[in-house]
mmCIF file with all atom_site columns, C-alpha atoms in Angstrom:
data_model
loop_
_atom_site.group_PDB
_atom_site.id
_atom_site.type_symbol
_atom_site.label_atom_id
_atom_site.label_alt_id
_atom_site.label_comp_id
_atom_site.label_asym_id
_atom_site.label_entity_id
_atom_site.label_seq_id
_atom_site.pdbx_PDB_ins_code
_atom_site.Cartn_x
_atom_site.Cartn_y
_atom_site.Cartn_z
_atom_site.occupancy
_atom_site.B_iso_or_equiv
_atom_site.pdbx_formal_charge
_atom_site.auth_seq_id
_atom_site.auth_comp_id
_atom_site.auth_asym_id
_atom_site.auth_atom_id
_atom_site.pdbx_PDB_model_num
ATOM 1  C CA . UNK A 1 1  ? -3.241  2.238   13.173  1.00 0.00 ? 1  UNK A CA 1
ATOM 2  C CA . UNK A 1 2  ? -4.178  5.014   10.480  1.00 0.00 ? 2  UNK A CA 1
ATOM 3  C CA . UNK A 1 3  ? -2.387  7.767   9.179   1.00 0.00 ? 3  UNK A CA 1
ATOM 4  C CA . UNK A 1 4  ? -3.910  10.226  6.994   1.00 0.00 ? 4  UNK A CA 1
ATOM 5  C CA . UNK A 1 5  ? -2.205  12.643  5.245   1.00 0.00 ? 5  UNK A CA 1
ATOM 6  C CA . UNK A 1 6  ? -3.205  15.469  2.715   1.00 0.00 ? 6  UNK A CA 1
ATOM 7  C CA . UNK A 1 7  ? -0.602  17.144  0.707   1.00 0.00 ? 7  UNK A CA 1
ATOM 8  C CA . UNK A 1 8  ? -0.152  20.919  -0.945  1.00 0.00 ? 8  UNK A CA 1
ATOM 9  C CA . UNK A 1 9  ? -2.382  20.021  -3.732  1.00 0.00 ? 9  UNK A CA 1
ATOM 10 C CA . UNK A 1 10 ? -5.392  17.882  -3.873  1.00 0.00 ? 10 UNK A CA 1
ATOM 11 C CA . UNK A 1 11 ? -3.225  14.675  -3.644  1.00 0.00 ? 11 UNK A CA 1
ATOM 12 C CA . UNK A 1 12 ? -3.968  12.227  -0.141  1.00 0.00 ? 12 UNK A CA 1
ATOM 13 C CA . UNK A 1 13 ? -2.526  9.477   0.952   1.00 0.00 ? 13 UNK A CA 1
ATOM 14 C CA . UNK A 1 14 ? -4.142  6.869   3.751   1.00 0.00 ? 14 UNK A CA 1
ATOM 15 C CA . UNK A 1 15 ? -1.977  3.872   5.427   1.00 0.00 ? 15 UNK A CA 1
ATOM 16 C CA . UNK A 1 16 ? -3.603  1.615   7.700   1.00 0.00 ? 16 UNK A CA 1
ATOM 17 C CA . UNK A 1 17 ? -2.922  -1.528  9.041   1.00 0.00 ? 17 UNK A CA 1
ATOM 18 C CA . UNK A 1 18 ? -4.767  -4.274  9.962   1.00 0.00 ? 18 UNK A CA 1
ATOM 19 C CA . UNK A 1 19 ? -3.369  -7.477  12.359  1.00 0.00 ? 19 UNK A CA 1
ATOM 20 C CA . UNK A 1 20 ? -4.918  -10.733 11.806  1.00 0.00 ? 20 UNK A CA 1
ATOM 21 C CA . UNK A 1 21 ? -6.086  -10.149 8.511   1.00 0.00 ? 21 UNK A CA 1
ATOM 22 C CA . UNK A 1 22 ? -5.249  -11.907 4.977   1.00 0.00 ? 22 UNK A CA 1
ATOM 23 C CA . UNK A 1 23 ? -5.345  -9.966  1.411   1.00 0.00 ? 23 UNK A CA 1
ATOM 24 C CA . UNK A 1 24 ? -8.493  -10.212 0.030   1.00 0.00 ? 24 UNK A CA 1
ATOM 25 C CA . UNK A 1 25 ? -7.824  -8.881  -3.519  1.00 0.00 ? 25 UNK A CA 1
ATOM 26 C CA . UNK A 1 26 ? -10.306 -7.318  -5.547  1.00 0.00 ? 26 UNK A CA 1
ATOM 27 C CA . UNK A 1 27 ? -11.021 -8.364  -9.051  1.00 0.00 ? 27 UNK A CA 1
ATOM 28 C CA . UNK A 1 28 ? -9.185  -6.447  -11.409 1.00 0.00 ? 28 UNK A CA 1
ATOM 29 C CA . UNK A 1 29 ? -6.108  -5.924  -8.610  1.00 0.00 ? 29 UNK A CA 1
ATOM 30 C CA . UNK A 1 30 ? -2.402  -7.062  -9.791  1.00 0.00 ? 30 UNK A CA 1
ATOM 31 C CA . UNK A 1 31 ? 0.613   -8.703  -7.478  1.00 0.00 ? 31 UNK A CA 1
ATOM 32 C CA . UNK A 1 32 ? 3.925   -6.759  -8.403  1.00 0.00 ? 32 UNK A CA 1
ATOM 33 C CA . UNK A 1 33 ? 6.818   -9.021  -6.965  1.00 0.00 ? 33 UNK A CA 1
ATOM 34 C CA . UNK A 1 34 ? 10.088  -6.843  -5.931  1.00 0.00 ? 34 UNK A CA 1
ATOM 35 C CA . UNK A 1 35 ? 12.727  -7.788  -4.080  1.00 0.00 ? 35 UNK A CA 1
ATOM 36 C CA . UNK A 1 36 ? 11.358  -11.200 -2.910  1.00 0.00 ? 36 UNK A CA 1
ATOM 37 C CA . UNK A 1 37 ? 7.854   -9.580  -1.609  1.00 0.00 ? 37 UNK A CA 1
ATOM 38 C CA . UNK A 1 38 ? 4.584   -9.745  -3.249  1.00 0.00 ? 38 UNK A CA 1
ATOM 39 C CA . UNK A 1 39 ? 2.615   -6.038  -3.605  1.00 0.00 ? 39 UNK A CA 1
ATOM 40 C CA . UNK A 1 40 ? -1.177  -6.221  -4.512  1.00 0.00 ? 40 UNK A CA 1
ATOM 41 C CA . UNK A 1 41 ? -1.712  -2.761  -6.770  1.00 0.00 ? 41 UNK A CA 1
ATOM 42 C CA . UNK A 1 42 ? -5.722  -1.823  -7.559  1.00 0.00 ? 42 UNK A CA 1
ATOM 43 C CA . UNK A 1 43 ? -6.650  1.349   -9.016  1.00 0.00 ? 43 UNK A CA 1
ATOM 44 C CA . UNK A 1 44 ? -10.348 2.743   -9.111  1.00 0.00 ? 44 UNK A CA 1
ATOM 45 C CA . UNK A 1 45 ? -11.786 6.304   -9.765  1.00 0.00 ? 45 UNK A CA 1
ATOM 46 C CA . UNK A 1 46 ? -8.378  7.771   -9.444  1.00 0.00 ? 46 UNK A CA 1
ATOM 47 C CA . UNK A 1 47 ? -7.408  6.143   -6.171  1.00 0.00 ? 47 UNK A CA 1
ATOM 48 C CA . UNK A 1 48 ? -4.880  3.678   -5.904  1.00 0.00 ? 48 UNK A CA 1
ATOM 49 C CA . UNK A 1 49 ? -3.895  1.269   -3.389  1.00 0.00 ? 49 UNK A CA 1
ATOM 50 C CA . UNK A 1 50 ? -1.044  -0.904  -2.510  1.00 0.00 ? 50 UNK A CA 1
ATOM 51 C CA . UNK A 1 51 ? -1.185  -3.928  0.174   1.00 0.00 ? 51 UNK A CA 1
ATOM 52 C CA . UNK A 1 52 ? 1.157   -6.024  1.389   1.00 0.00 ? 52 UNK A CA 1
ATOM 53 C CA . UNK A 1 53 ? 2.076   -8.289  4.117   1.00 0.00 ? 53 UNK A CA 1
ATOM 54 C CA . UNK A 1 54 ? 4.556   -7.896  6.870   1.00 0.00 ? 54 UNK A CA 1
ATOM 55 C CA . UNK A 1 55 ? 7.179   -10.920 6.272   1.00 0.00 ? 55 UNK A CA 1
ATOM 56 C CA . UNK A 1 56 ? 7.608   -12.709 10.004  1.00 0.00 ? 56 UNK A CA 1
ATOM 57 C CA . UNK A 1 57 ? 4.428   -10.474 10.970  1.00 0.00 ? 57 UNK A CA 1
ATOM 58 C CA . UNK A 1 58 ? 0.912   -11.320 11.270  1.00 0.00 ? 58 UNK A CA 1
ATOM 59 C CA . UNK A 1 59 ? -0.203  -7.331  9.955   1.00 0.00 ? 59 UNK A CA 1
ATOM 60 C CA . UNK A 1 60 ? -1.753  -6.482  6.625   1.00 0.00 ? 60 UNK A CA 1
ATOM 61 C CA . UNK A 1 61 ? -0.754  -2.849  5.397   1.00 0.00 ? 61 UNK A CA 1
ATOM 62 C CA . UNK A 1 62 ? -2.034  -1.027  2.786   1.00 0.00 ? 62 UNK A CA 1
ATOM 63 C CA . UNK A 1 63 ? -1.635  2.591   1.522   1.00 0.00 ? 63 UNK A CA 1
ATOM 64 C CA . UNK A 1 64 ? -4.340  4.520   -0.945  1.00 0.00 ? 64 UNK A CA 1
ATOM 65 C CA . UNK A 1 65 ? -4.015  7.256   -2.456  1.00 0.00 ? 65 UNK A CA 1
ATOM 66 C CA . UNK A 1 66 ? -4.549  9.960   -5.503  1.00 0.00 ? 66 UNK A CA 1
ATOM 67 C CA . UNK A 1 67 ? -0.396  9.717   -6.197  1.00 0.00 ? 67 UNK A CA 1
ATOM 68 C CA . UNK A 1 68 ? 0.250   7.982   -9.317  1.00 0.00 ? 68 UNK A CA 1
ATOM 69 C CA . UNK A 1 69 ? 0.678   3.970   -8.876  1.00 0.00 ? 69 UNK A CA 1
ATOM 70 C CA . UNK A 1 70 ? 4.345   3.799   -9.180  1.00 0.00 ? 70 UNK A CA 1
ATOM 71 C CA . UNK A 1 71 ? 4.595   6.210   -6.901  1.00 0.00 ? 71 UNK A CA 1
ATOM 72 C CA . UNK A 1 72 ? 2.978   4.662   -4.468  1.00 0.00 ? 72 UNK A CA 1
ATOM 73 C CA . UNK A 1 73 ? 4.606   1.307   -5.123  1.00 0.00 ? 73 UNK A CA 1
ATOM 74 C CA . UNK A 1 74 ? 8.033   3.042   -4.462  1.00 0.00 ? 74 UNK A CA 1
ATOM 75 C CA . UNK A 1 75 ? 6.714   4.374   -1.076  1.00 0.00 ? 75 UNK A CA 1
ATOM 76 C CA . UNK A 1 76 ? 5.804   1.233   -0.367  1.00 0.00 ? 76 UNK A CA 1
ATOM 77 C CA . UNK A 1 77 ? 9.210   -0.367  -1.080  1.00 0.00 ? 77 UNK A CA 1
ATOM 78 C CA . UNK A 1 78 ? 10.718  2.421   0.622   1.00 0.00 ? 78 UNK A CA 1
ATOM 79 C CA . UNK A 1 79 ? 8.279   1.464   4.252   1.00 0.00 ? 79 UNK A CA 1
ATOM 80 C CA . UNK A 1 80 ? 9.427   -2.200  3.402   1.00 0.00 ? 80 UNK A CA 1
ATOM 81 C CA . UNK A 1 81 ? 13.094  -1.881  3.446   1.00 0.00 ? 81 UNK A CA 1
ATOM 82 C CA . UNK A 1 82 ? 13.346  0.856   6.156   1.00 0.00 ? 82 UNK A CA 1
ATOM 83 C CA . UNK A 1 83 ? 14.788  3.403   3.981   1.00 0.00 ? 83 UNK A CA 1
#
């Protein structure tokens, strides 16, 4: 599944996620731990993505976009926990 998703400014954001497939980190990319699950953060040319894996779930999902990283971290947690 993809979303795509272009705000009132220039900003984007793009989640996808993939089933089957393992986090293949880039070189450069960081793991950010909260809350007992590991985030994979990468930044390049402005964009910047967050992956993680669903915990009892086979599905890799990431989210890119031109929002700031900690921004897109706490979307992230947000998708994680439900809230």
């Amino acid at each position: 599944r993809v979303l795509v998703y272009q705000g009132p400014g220039k900003e984007f954001l793009v989640a996808q996620e993939f089933e089957g497939v393992d986090i293949a980190p880039p070189p450069g990319a960081s793991t950010i731990q909260v809350s007992n699950r590991d985030f994979v953060s990468y930044s390049q040319q402005g964009v910047n993505m967050i992956a993680w894996k669903e915990k009892n779930k086979d599905l890799l999902c990431i989210l890119a976009s031109t929002l700031p990283k900690e921004k897109l971290l706490s979307l992230a947690q947000q998708i994680t926990t439900g809230s």
